[in-house]
Amino acid sequence: YAPTPSSSASSGDFLHCLSASIPSKLIFTQSSPSITSVLAAYIRNPRFSTPGTVRPLCIVRPTNASHAQATVLCGRRHGVRVRVRSGGHDYEGLSYRSVQPETFALVDLANLRSVRVDRARATAWVDSGATVGELYYAVTKASGDQLAFLAGLCPTIGVGGHFCGGGFGLLLRKYGIAVDHIIDAVLVDAQGWLLDKKAMGRELFWAIRGSGGESFGIVLSWRVRLVPVPPKVASFIVPVSVNDGAVDVLTKWQEVGAALPDDLFIRVIVTNGWASFQSLYLGTCDALLPVMRGRFPELGMNRSHCREMSWAESVLYVYVGSGQPIPVTDLLNRTTSMDTSYKVASDYVRRAIPRDVWAEIFGWLAKLDPGIMIVDPYGGAISAVPEAATPFPHRGGVLYNIYYQNSWAAGNDGEPNVRWIRDLYAFMAPYVSKNPREAYFNYRDLDLGRNVVVGNVSSYNPDDYFRNEQSIPPLVPVS
Ligand code: FDA
């Protein structure tokens, strides 16, 4: 192999090499009429779909592992790097664009999306190109609504990127996060080898479960342990306006959110003038009401707020947040709106934020609608896992995670919105985790830093083949 790709990439030879092993209908080059639509199909943030965006030299859409292996081997031989895209939800678009001019091929896993559920063993194999919605749908159908998987809320998130970076959702207090339940995986490494858990070894298997796949290879599929859920769960959405005491209720929520029984998860969507409390309870409304009256009466949650439904329905109910039931088949919908661009950031809170500060935060949210904060409680199972068990270290002692987002109409530059989020992030510094100030890997934020490439080396991978702007830097110099 050529040791590392360089600026002297030979694009023609690379494409020729690909065509020897991969059917031409799976390769989209600059001259293919459909390359633009194939690229756009899984761009979720229109901010990275502009004439100035650095695009791939070509896109390969593997239908089996050998196509991914061949792309890596050809890339190594002819000096072309690859980036991998599963669901395309990377908040900075790093799965399909490069920040600096760079020649790269895109391996797009949209064709590798099967889900095979083994109900008797309560496990499933899921390909990286499936969405979490497709996984949830298959699991709920195969188990008669009695098994679930614990990953993110947005059904269109790709399994590949999501699992590589952690993956949390409504079941995090009861069962932890996606990576806590991954029991095997199949990966193409920088030599083009196809490795399962045993073949890749303990360290690599540890690393791909939370520190990002982009440093290590192409994860093609995952074996996951499923978890039991009651056939009916309870859910509520209770919006509280600032005029009706949202600041006090939110201040109290900080004490109870991470300390409630593990069966109960209550997150808060904080927007201009409102705090909306959204919940999943693994039980009935009758059982939930006394818990709420005893532990969190300040919210004023009552019977009229509570609905019972299957776990899979609760994902959509909470995600859409309209208060109306959504058909479970919507979990299979892969399309998302391309009307708005967005920028996000994140924080972890280990000590409750004072009431006066929450009042100021509402001032920030009033400054630039549609700024939003999503506050997810920890505690329970997510916090019980030892910090070093996986690369996701936000465990014991975390009260909650904060997600900050601002968005703007696609086509605008969003400069005031990006500035807003940076200013709010600076304002929050005294009130959030410190030394280090923690952030969630999957809420990708290039403001936190980028790799500096020196001598064409940036990443941990000994061959330095897989890398992006935030992949893991080398521990040892690469010769
Ligand atoms: P994408 O394909 O863009 O990949 C993301 C990164 O992983 C890139 O660096 C990519 O190269 C790498 N990668 C992708 N597939 C790989 C593979 N097979 N092998 C190796 N590397 C691979 N998170 C959360 O925990 N809970 C939540 O509820 C939500 N909700 C949510 C909603 C919305 C609308 C968005 C846009 C995002 C979220 N997220 C989230 C964050 C989400 O977990 C994060 O963006 C994931 O990386 C998305 O995975 P995709 O496969 O879709 O991204």
Short mmCIF file of C-alpha atoms and ligand atoms in Angstrom, two decimals:
data_model
loop_
_atom_site.label_atom_id
_atom_site.label_comp_id
_atom_site.label_asym_id
_atom_site.label_seq_id
_atom_site.Cartn_x
_atom_site.Cartn_y
_atom_site.Cartn_z
CA TYR A 1 0.00 0.00 0.00
CA ALA A 2 0.98 3.59 -0.43
CA PRO A 3 1.53 4.76 3.18
CA THR A 4 -0.86 7.68 3.22
CA PRO A 5 -2.95 9.60 0.75
CA SER A 6 -1.54 12.95 -0.21
CA SER A 7 -2.28 15.92 -2.38
CA SER A 8 -0.89 13.95 -5.31
CA ALA A 9 -3.98 11.74 -5.35
CA SER A 10 -4.47 10.05 -8.65
CA SER A 11 -8.20 10.40 -9.23
CA GLY A 12 -8.28 8.66 -12.61
CA ASP A 13 -6.39 5.59 -11.39
CA PHE A 14 -8.58 5.47 -8.28
CA LEU A 15 -11.80 5.46 -10.30
CA HIS A 16 -10.37 2.85 -12.63
CA CYS A 17 -9.47 0.68 -9.63
CA LEU A 18 -13.01 1.03 -8.21
CA SER A 19 -14.60 0.01 -11.48
CA ALA A 20 -12.64 -3.25 -11.46
CA SER A 21 -14.36 -4.44 -8.24
CA ILE A 22 -17.63 -2.52 -7.92
CA PRO A 23 -20.57 -2.47 -10.36
CA SER A 24 -20.66 0.86 -12.18
CA LYS A 25 -24.26 1.52 -11.09
CA LEU A 26 -22.97 1.84 -7.51
CA ILE A 27 -20.31 4.42 -8.40
CA PHE A 28 -21.30 8.05 -8.97
CA THR A 29 -18.59 10.22 -10.50
CA GLN A 30 -18.56 13.92 -11.35
CA SER A 31 -19.91 13.06 -14.78
CA SER A 32 -22.84 10.96 -13.45
CA PRO A 33 -26.10 12.87 -13.93
CA SER A 34 -27.33 11.72 -10.50
CA ILE A 35 -24.26 12.55 -8.36
CA THR A 36 -25.85 15.77 -7.07
CA SER A 37 -29.10 14.08 -6.04
CA VAL A 38 -27.28 11.11 -4.47
CA LEU A 39 -25.12 13.52 -2.46
CA ALA A 40 -28.11 15.66 -1.46
CA ALA A 41 -30.25 12.64 -0.47
CA TYR A 42 -28.66 12.51 3.00
CA ILE A 43 -27.54 16.08 3.54
CA ARG A 44 -29.61 17.08 6.58
CA ASN A 45 -28.22 20.58 7.12
CA PRO A 46 -28.57 22.84 4.04
CA ARG A 47 -25.79 24.97 5.52
CA PHE A 48 -23.41 22.45 3.89
CA SER A 49 -25.07 22.31 0.52
CA THR A 50 -23.69 25.45 -1.10
CA PRO A 51 -21.58 26.06 -4.22
CA GLY A 52 -18.57 26.59 -1.90
CA THR A 53 -18.93 23.24 -0.07
CA VAL A 54 -15.97 20.88 -0.68
CA ARG A 55 -17.64 17.83 -2.25
CA PRO A 56 -16.47 14.28 -2.81
CA LEU A 57 -14.63 13.19 -5.93
CA CYS A 58 -17.12 10.34 -6.24
CA ILE A 59 -19.73 8.47 -4.21
CA VAL A 60 -19.75 4.71 -3.74
CA ARG A 61 -22.96 3.09 -2.50
CA PRO A 62 -21.94 -0.44 -1.44
CA THR A 63 -24.49 -3.25 -1.51
CA ASN A 64 -22.12 -5.63 0.24
CA ALA A 65 -19.00 -5.55 2.36
CA SER A 66 -16.62 -6.26 -0.53
CA HIS A 67 -17.52 -2.91 -2.13
CA ALA A 68 -16.53 -1.02 1.02
CA GLN A 69 -13.32 -3.07 1.25
CA ALA A 70 -12.48 -2.39 -2.40
CA THR A 71 -12.99 1.36 -1.92
CA VAL A 72 -10.54 1.39 0.98
CA LEU A 73 -7.98 -0.71 -0.93
CA CYS A 74 -8.23 1.48 -4.04
CA GLY A 75 -8.08 4.59 -1.89
CA ARG A 76 -4.92 3.39 -0.18
CA ARG A 77 -3.32 2.41 -3.45
CA HIS A 78 -4.05 5.66 -5.25
CA GLY A 79 -3.90 8.21 -2.48
CA VAL A 80 -7.59 9.03 -2.04
CA ARG A 81 -9.13 9.19 1.44
CA VAL A 82 -12.70 8.14 2.19
CA ARG A 83 -15.39 9.65 4.36
CA VAL A 84 -18.30 7.51 5.51
CA ARG A 85 -21.93 8.53 5.66
CA SER A 86 -24.73 6.58 7.27
CA GLY A 87 -27.68 8.88 8.01
CA GLY A 88 -25.93 12.19 7.20
CA HIS A 89 -27.04 13.88 10.47
CA ASP A 90 -23.56 15.09 11.41
CA TYR A 91 -24.22 18.65 12.65
CA GLU A 92 -21.11 19.95 10.87
CA GLY A 93 -21.60 17.81 7.75
CA LEU A 94 -18.25 16.03 8.24
CA SER A 95 -19.58 12.77 6.80
CA TYR A 96 -19.92 14.23 3.31
CA ARG A 97 -17.85 17.44 3.10
CA SER A 98 -14.35 18.53 3.98
CA VAL A 99 -13.74 21.90 5.61
CA GLN A 100 -10.46 22.37 3.71
CA PRO A 101 -10.02 21.49 0.03
CA GLU A 102 -9.22 17.76 -0.02
CA THR A 103 -9.73 14.94 -2.52
CA PHE A 104 -11.91 12.27 -0.93
CA ALA A 105 -14.41 9.61 -1.92
CA LEU A 106 -17.70 9.21 -0.09
CA VAL A 107 -18.81 5.76 1.01
CA ASP A 108 -22.55 6.18 1.43
CA LEU A 109 -24.16 3.29 3.29
CA ALA A 110 -27.76 4.02 2.25
CA ASN A 111 -28.05 0.62 0.53
CA LEU A 112 -26.88 -1.33 3.58
CA ARG A 113 -29.86 -1.03 5.89
CA SER A 114 -31.25 -4.39 6.84
CA VAL A 115 -32.42 -5.17 10.40
CA ARG A 116 -32.58 -8.81 11.55
CA VAL A 117 -34.29 -9.30 14.90
CA ASP A 118 -33.82 -12.49 16.94
CA ARG A 119 -36.76 -12.30 19.28
CA ALA A 120 -35.88 -15.39 21.25
CA ARG A 121 -32.42 -14.08 22.11
CA ALA A 122 -33.59 -10.44 22.36
CA THR A 123 -30.85 -9.31 19.98
CA ALA A 124 -30.69 -7.79 16.52
CA TRP A 125 -28.14 -7.26 13.76
CA VAL A 126 -28.59 -3.84 12.21
CA ASP A 127 -26.67 -2.37 9.28
CA SER A 128 -25.17 1.08 9.66
CA GLY A 129 -27.24 2.55 6.82
CA ALA A 130 -30.52 1.82 8.60
CA THR A 131 -32.15 4.68 10.48
CA VAL A 132 -32.92 4.33 14.18
CA GLY A 133 -36.61 4.58 13.16
CA GLU A 134 -36.23 1.50 10.94
CA LEU A 135 -34.55 -0.32 13.82
CA TYR A 136 -37.31 0.65 16.27
CA TYR A 137 -40.02 -0.36 13.80
CA ALA A 138 -38.49 -3.79 13.15
CA VAL A 139 -37.96 -4.44 16.87
CA THR A 140 -41.47 -3.42 17.91
CA LYS A 141 -43.09 -5.45 15.09
CA ALA A 142 -41.00 -8.57 15.76
CA SER A 143 -41.67 -8.49 19.49
CA GLY A 144 -45.33 -7.46 19.65
CA ASP A 145 -44.32 -4.14 21.28
CA GLN A 146 -42.46 -5.89 24.08
CA LEU A 147 -38.84 -5.20 23.14
CA ALA A 148 -37.12 -1.90 22.42
CA PHE A 149 -33.74 -0.42 21.63
CA LEU A 150 -32.37 2.61 23.41
CA ALA A 151 -31.04 5.18 21.00
CA GLY A 152 -31.92 8.71 19.86
CA LEU A 153 -35.33 10.25 19.42
CA CYS A 154 -35.17 11.55 15.85
CA PRO A 155 -36.19 8.57 13.66
CA THR A 156 -34.06 9.59 10.65
CA ILE A 157 -30.70 9.47 12.49
CA GLY A 158 -28.39 6.89 10.88
CA VAL A 159 -27.38 3.93 13.01
CA GLY A 160 -23.73 4.18 11.83
CA GLY A 161 -22.77 7.66 12.99
CA HIS A 162 -25.12 7.57 15.96
CA PHE A 163 -23.72 4.37 17.48
CA CYS A 164 -20.12 5.40 16.78
CA GLY A 165 -20.69 8.52 18.94
CA GLY A 166 -22.84 7.25 21.84
CA GLY A 167 -26.57 7.49 21.16
CA PHE A 168 -29.08 8.45 23.85
CA GLY A 169 -32.83 8.86 24.03
CA LEU A 170 -35.87 8.39 26.23
CA LEU A 171 -34.69 5.10 27.78
CA LEU A 172 -31.34 6.43 29.02
CA ARG A 173 -32.34 6.49 32.70
CA LYS A 174 -33.72 2.95 32.63
CA TYR A 175 -31.15 1.24 30.41
CA GLY A 176 -28.29 3.60 29.47
CA ILE A 177 -27.30 4.44 25.91
CA ALA A 178 -26.89 2.63 22.60
CA VAL A 179 -23.20 1.81 23.05
CA ASP A 180 -23.88 0.13 26.40
CA HIS A 181 -25.87 -2.53 24.51
CA ILE A 182 -23.67 -3.23 21.48
CA ILE A 183 -22.35 -6.78 21.64
CA ASP A 184 -20.66 -7.19 18.26
CA ALA A 185 -19.83 -5.18 15.14
CA VAL A 186 -18.39 -5.68 11.66
CA LEU A 187 -15.82 -3.16 10.48
CA VAL A 188 -13.63 -2.55 7.42
CA ASP A 189 -10.27 -1.32 8.70
CA ALA A 190 -7.59 0.80 7.02
CA GLN A 191 -6.05 -2.32 5.46
CA GLY A 192 -9.37 -3.28 3.91
CA TRP A 193 -9.85 -6.23 6.29
CA LEU A 194 -13.34 -7.19 7.40
CA LEU A 195 -13.27 -7.65 11.19
CA ASP A 196 -15.84 -8.72 13.76
CA LYS A 197 -15.51 -8.08 17.49
CA LYS A 198 -13.17 -11.00 18.04
CA ALA A 199 -10.94 -10.16 15.10
CA MET A 200 -10.73 -6.43 15.78
CA GLY A 201 -9.74 -6.96 19.42
CA ARG A 202 -10.86 -5.35 22.66
CA GLU A 203 -9.36 -1.90 22.13
CA LEU A 204 -10.82 -1.24 18.71
CA PHE A 205 -14.19 -2.63 19.78
CA TRP A 206 -14.07 -0.26 22.76
CA ALA A 207 -13.12 2.71 20.59
CA ILE A 208 -15.86 2.43 17.98
CA ARG A 209 -18.51 2.54 20.70
CA GLY A 210 -18.47 6.25 21.45
CA SER A 211 -15.36 7.96 20.11
CA GLY A 212 -16.53 8.28 16.53
CA GLY A 213 -16.09 5.91 13.61
CA GLU A 214 -14.21 8.37 11.46
CA SER A 215 -10.89 7.61 13.17
CA PHE A 216 -10.99 3.84 12.73
CA GLY A 217 -12.78 2.49 9.70
CA ILE A 218 -16.18 1.76 8.21
CA VAL A 219 -18.55 -0.01 10.60
CA LEU A 220 -20.93 -1.97 8.39
CA SER A 221 -23.18 -3.56 10.99
CA TRP A 222 -23.83 -3.93 14.69
CA ARG A 223 -25.26 -6.62 16.93
CA VAL A 224 -27.30 -5.11 19.74
CA ARG A 225 -28.99 -6.39 22.87
CA LEU A 226 -32.67 -5.46 23.00
CA VAL A 227 -34.42 -4.46 26.21
CA PRO A 228 -37.89 -5.30 27.59
CA VAL A 229 -40.62 -2.65 27.72
CA PRO A 230 -44.27 -2.93 28.80
CA PRO A 231 -46.70 -3.22 25.84
CA LYS A 232 -48.16 0.12 26.97
CA VAL A 233 -46.15 3.02 28.35
CA ALA A 234 -47.32 6.44 29.53
CA SER A 235 -46.26 9.77 28.10
CA PHE A 236 -47.05 13.39 28.84
CA ILE A 237 -46.25 16.82 27.47
CA VAL A 238 -46.83 19.73 29.85
CA PRO A 239 -45.91 23.22 28.59
CA VAL A 240 -45.38 25.89 31.25
CA SER A 241 -45.04 29.56 30.28
CA VAL A 242 -42.62 31.94 31.95
CA ASN A 243 -45.66 33.92 33.13
CA ASP A 244 -46.96 30.78 34.82
CA GLY A 245 -43.74 30.04 36.68
CA ALA A 246 -41.53 28.16 34.17
CA VAL A 247 -38.38 29.47 35.89
CA ASP A 248 -39.41 27.97 39.26
CA VAL A 249 -40.56 24.67 37.79
CA LEU A 250 -37.33 24.32 35.80
CA THR A 251 -35.27 25.16 38.86
CA LYS A 252 -37.07 22.42 40.80
CA TRP A 253 -36.76 19.97 37.87
CA GLN A 254 -32.97 20.17 38.23
CA GLU A 255 -33.29 18.56 41.68
CA VAL A 256 -35.67 15.80 40.65
CA GLY A 257 -34.85 15.03 36.98
CA ALA A 258 -31.85 12.80 37.72
CA ALA A 259 -33.25 11.43 41.01
CA LEU A 260 -36.69 10.14 39.97
CA PRO A 261 -37.32 6.37 39.67
CA ASP A 262 -35.41 4.98 36.65
CA ASP A 263 -38.70 4.14 34.90
CA LEU A 264 -39.43 7.85 34.59
CA PHE A 265 -37.70 10.22 32.16
CA ILE A 266 -38.70 13.88 31.94
CA ARG A 267 -36.82 16.19 29.57
CA VAL A 268 -37.41 19.89 29.00
CA ILE A 269 -37.60 21.86 25.77
CA VAL A 270 -36.76 25.46 26.67
CA THR A 271 -37.77 28.12 24.14
CA ASN A 272 -38.68 31.79 24.11
CA GLY A 273 -41.15 32.19 26.99
CA TRP A 274 -41.78 28.47 27.52
CA ALA A 275 -40.51 25.31 29.17
CA SER A 276 -42.20 22.19 27.82
CA PHE A 277 -41.83 19.05 29.97
CA GLN A 278 -41.92 15.84 27.94
CA SER A 279 -41.96 12.43 29.51
CA LEU A 280 -41.77 8.69 29.02
CA TYR A 281 -42.85 6.41 31.89
CA LEU A 282 -42.51 2.63 31.67
CA GLY A 283 -45.87 1.96 33.27
CA THR A 284 -49.47 3.15 33.26
CA CYS A 285 -50.91 6.64 33.82
CA ASP A 286 -52.50 5.34 37.04
CA ALA A 287 -49.08 4.39 38.37
CA LEU A 288 -47.43 7.58 37.14
CA LEU A 289 -49.83 10.10 38.71
CA PRO A 290 -48.98 9.41 42.38
CA VAL A 291 -45.23 9.53 41.53
CA MET A 292 -45.66 12.95 39.93
CA ARG A 293 -47.84 14.25 42.79
CA GLY A 294 -45.31 13.01 45.36
CA ARG A 295 -42.02 13.92 43.67
CA PHE A 296 -42.72 16.83 41.35
CA PRO A 297 -46.06 18.50 42.26
CA GLU A 298 -44.74 21.89 41.05
CA LEU A 299 -45.31 20.77 37.43
CA GLY A 300 -49.06 20.42 37.97
CA MET A 301 -49.20 17.32 35.77
CA ASN A 302 -52.65 15.68 35.88
CA ARG A 303 -54.65 12.85 34.26
CA SER A 304 -55.61 14.98 31.26
CA HIS A 305 -51.92 15.33 30.27
CA CYS A 306 -51.24 11.59 30.29
CA ARG A 307 -51.60 9.19 27.31
CA GLU A 308 -50.90 5.49 27.07
CA MET A 309 -49.37 4.00 23.91
CA SER A 310 -46.76 1.52 22.74
CA TRP A 311 -43.10 2.36 23.32
CA ALA A 312 -42.54 2.84 19.56
CA GLU A 313 -45.48 5.27 19.40
CA SER A 314 -44.05 7.19 22.36
CA VAL A 315 -40.85 7.89 20.38
CA LEU A 316 -42.86 9.72 17.71
CA TYR A 317 -45.24 11.28 20.24
CA VAL A 318 -42.41 12.93 22.12
CA TYR A 319 -40.28 13.69 19.04
CA VAL A 320 -43.06 15.48 17.16
CA GLY A 321 -44.40 17.00 20.38
CA SER A 322 -47.75 18.09 18.94
CA GLY A 323 -49.74 16.25 21.61
CA GLN A 324 -51.35 14.13 18.84
CA PRO A 325 -50.64 10.41 18.28
CA ILE A 326 -48.51 9.68 15.19
CA PRO A 327 -48.81 6.39 13.23
CA VAL A 328 -45.94 4.06 14.01
CA THR A 329 -45.25 3.62 10.27
CA ASP A 330 -43.86 7.18 10.35
CA LEU A 331 -40.75 5.62 11.94
CA LEU A 332 -39.92 4.42 8.43
CA ASN A 333 -40.03 7.86 6.86
CA ARG A 334 -36.51 8.82 5.71
CA THR A 335 -37.21 12.30 4.40
CA THR A 336 -36.51 15.44 6.41
CA SER A 337 -37.13 19.09 5.73
CA MET A 338 -34.35 21.05 4.04
CA ASP A 339 -35.95 24.42 4.85
CA THR A 340 -33.70 25.37 7.74
CA SER A 341 -30.00 25.41 8.46
CA TYR A 342 -28.76 25.06 12.02
CA LYS A 343 -25.83 25.27 14.40
CA VAL A 344 -25.63 23.43 17.71
CA ALA A 345 -23.47 23.18 20.82
CA SER A 346 -23.72 21.19 24.05
CA ASP A 347 -22.85 21.19 27.74
CA TYR A 348 -23.08 18.99 30.79
CA VAL A 349 -24.35 20.22 34.16
CA ARG A 350 -23.17 18.67 37.40
CA ARG A 351 -24.44 21.35 39.80
CA ALA A 352 -27.92 22.88 39.58
CA ILE A 353 -27.99 26.28 37.85
CA PRO A 354 -29.28 29.06 40.16
CA ARG A 355 -32.83 30.30 39.60
CA ASP A 356 -31.69 33.83 38.67
CA VAL A 357 -29.49 32.41 35.94
CA TRP A 358 -32.44 30.51 34.45
CA ALA A 359 -34.32 33.83 34.37
CA GLU A 360 -31.40 35.30 32.41
CA ILE A 361 -31.35 32.30 30.07
CA PHE A 362 -34.96 33.04 29.13
CA GLY A 363 -33.71 36.54 28.28
CA TRP A 364 -31.21 34.99 25.84
CA LEU A 365 -33.93 32.85 24.26
CA ALA A 366 -36.09 35.96 23.78
CA LYS A 367 -33.23 37.72 21.99
CA LEU A 368 -33.13 35.50 18.92
CA ASP A 369 -36.05 33.21 18.22
CA PRO A 370 -35.90 30.28 17.33
CA GLY A 371 -33.09 29.61 19.80
CA ILE A 372 -33.81 26.45 21.75
CA MET A 373 -32.31 24.39 24.57
CA ILE A 374 -33.11 20.72 25.07
CA VAL A 375 -32.30 19.53 28.55
CA ASP A 376 -32.02 15.74 29.04
CA PRO A 377 -31.86 14.34 32.61
CA TYR A 378 -29.22 11.73 33.46
CA GLY A 379 -29.03 9.58 36.61
CA GLY A 380 -30.20 5.96 36.71
CA ALA A 381 -28.59 3.49 34.31
CA ILE A 382 -26.64 5.99 32.18
CA SER A 383 -24.87 7.25 35.29
CA ALA A 384 -24.25 3.79 36.77
CA VAL A 385 -21.81 2.72 34.04
CA PRO A 386 -18.13 3.32 34.98
CA GLU A 387 -16.58 6.29 33.15
CA ALA A 388 -13.96 4.20 31.32
CA ALA A 389 -16.27 1.34 30.31
CA THR A 390 -16.95 3.08 26.99
CA PRO A 391 -15.52 6.22 25.35
CA PHE A 392 -18.74 8.03 26.40
CA PRO A 393 -17.54 9.43 29.75
CA HIS A 394 -20.52 11.52 30.92
CA ARG A 395 -21.68 9.18 33.67
CA GLY A 396 -21.77 9.45 37.48
CA GLY A 397 -22.48 12.92 38.81
CA VAL A 398 -24.01 14.39 35.65
CA LEU A 399 -27.39 15.98 36.37
CA TYR A 400 -28.25 16.71 32.77
CA ASN A 401 -27.10 17.41 29.24
CA ILE A 402 -27.86 20.69 27.47
CA TYR A 403 -28.27 20.90 23.70
CA TYR A 404 -28.26 24.44 22.27
CA GLN A 405 -29.57 25.10 18.78
CA ASN A 406 -30.37 28.06 16.62
CA SER A 407 -31.71 27.79 13.09
CA TRP A 408 -32.37 30.02 10.10
CA ALA A 409 -33.93 29.86 6.64
CA ALA A 410 -31.81 27.85 4.18
CA GLY A 411 -29.96 30.21 1.87
CA ASN A 412 -29.30 32.88 4.54
CA ASP A 413 -25.82 33.00 6.04
CA GLY A 414 -27.10 32.58 9.63
CA GLU A 415 -24.38 34.85 10.97
CA PRO A 416 -26.55 36.35 13.80
CA ASN A 417 -27.76 32.87 14.80
CA VAL A 418 -24.25 31.42 14.95
CA ARG A 419 -23.10 34.45 16.94
CA TRP A 420 -26.05 34.00 19.33
CA ILE A 421 -25.10 30.42 20.07
CA ARG A 422 -21.43 31.33 20.61
CA ASP A 423 -22.38 34.18 22.96
CA LEU A 424 -24.82 32.02 24.93
CA TYR A 425 -22.17 29.29 25.17
CA ALA A 426 -19.71 31.84 26.60
CA PHE A 427 -22.35 33.10 29.05
CA MET A 428 -23.02 29.55 30.30
CA ALA A 429 -19.37 28.78 31.14
CA PRO A 430 -19.55 29.47 34.90
CA TYR A 431 -22.63 27.26 35.34
CA VAL A 432 -21.63 24.07 33.52
CA SER A 433 -18.98 21.34 33.86
CA LYS A 434 -15.35 22.53 34.00
CA ASN A 435 -11.84 21.16 33.60
CA PRO A 436 -12.74 19.87 31.14
CA ARG A 437 -15.91 21.55 29.95
CA GLU A 438 -17.69 18.46 28.67
CA ALA A 439 -19.55 18.24 25.36
CA TYR A 440 -21.44 15.39 23.70
CA PHE A 441 -19.51 13.96 20.78
CA ASN A 442 -22.63 13.43 18.65
CA TYR A 443 -23.62 17.08 18.97
CA ARG A 444 -20.76 17.90 16.63
CA ASP A 445 -19.39 21.42 17.13
CA LEU A 446 -16.32 22.57 15.23
CA ASP A 447 -16.03 25.58 17.55
CA LEU A 448 -14.54 23.15 20.09
CA GLY A 449 -11.48 22.63 17.91
CA ARG A 450 -10.12 21.00 14.79
CA ASN A 451 -7.18 18.79 14.00
CA VAL A 452 -4.06 20.43 12.81
CA VAL A 453 -2.55 18.29 10.10
CA VAL A 454 1.25 18.29 10.31
CA GLY A 455 3.29 16.38 7.77
CA ASN A 456 0.05 14.88 6.44
CA VAL A 457 -0.62 13.15 9.77
CA SER A 458 -3.49 13.85 12.11
CA SER A 459 -5.20 10.79 13.39
CA TYR A 460 -4.60 7.91 15.80
CA ASN A 461 -4.90 5.30 13.10
CA PRO A 462 -1.33 4.04 12.54
CA ASP A 463 -1.79 4.42 8.81
CA ASP A 464 -3.57 7.73 9.27
CA TYR A 465 -6.03 6.77 6.56
CA PHE A 466 -9.37 7.49 8.23
CA ARG A 467 -9.61 10.99 9.56
CA ASN A 468 -11.65 14.16 9.63
CA GLU A 469 -11.48 17.56 11.28
CA GLN A 470 -12.23 16.06 14.72
CA SER A 471 -10.85 12.53 14.51
CA ILE A 472 -8.52 11.35 17.27
CA PRO A 473 -4.98 12.79 16.95
CA PRO A 474 -1.92 10.48 17.00
CA LEU A 475 -0.41 9.28 20.26
CA VAL A 476 2.80 8.40 18.46
CA PRO A 477 4.37 9.96 15.39
CA VAL A 478 3.66 8.13 12.14
CA SER A 479 6.82 7.40 10.17
P1 FDA B 1 -23.45 10.82 9.57
O1 FDA B 1 -23.68 9.85 8.49
O2 FDA B 1 -23.45 12.27 9.19
O3 FDA B 1 -22.15 10.44 10.37
C1 FDA B 1 -21.69 11.12 11.51
C2 FDA B 1 -20.21 10.83 11.76
O4 FDA B 1 -19.99 9.43 11.92
C3 FDA B 1 -19.30 11.24 10.59
O5 FDA B 1 -18.04 11.60 11.10
C4 FDA B 1 -19.19 9.96 9.79
O6 FDA B 1 -18.04 9.91 8.96
C5 FDA B 1 -19.14 8.92 10.89
N1 FDA B 1 -19.77 7.68 10.43
C6 FDA B 1 -21.02 7.54 9.92
N2 FDA B 1 -21.28 6.26 9.65
C7 FDA B 1 -20.17 5.57 9.98
C8 FDA B 1 -19.83 4.19 9.89
N3 FDA B 1 -20.70 3.31 9.43
N4 FDA B 1 -18.59 3.80 10.27
C9 FDA B 1 -17.70 4.71 10.72
N5 FDA B 1 -17.97 6.04 10.83
C10 FDA B 1 -19.19 6.46 10.46
N6 FDA B 1 -28.09 12.17 19.13
C11 FDA B 1 -28.53 11.51 20.24
O7 FDA B 1 -27.73 10.87 20.91
N7 FDA B 1 -29.85 11.51 20.57
C12 FDA B 1 -30.78 12.17 19.84
O8 FDA B 1 -31.96 12.13 20.17
C13 FDA B 1 -30.35 12.88 18.68
N8 FDA B 1 -31.23 13.58 17.90
C14 FDA B 1 -30.81 14.18 16.73
C15 FDA B 1 -31.74 14.84 15.90
C16 FDA B 1 -31.32 15.43 14.73
C17 FDA B 1 -32.33 16.11 13.84
C18 FDA B 1 -29.94 15.43 14.38
C19 FDA B 1 -29.48 16.12 13.12
C20 FDA B 1 -29.03 14.78 15.20
C21 FDA B 1 -29.44 14.16 16.38
N9 FDA B 1 -28.54 13.51 17.21
C22 FDA B 1 -28.98 12.86 18.35
C23 FDA B 1 -27.10 13.50 16.89
C24 FDA B 1 -26.74 12.24 16.13
O9 FDA B 1 -26.55 11.18 17.05
C25 FDA B 1 -25.41 12.45 15.35
O10 FDA B 1 -25.56 13.49 14.45
C26 FDA B 1 -24.97 11.15 14.66
O11 FDA B 1 -23.59 11.22 14.37
C27 FDA B 1 -25.74 10.93 13.38
O12 FDA B 1 -25.42 9.73 12.76
P2 FDA B 1 -25.61 9.63 11.17
O13 FDA B 1 -25.21 8.28 10.76
O14 FDA B 1 -26.98 10.11 10.81
O15 FDA B 1 -24.60 10.75 10.68
#
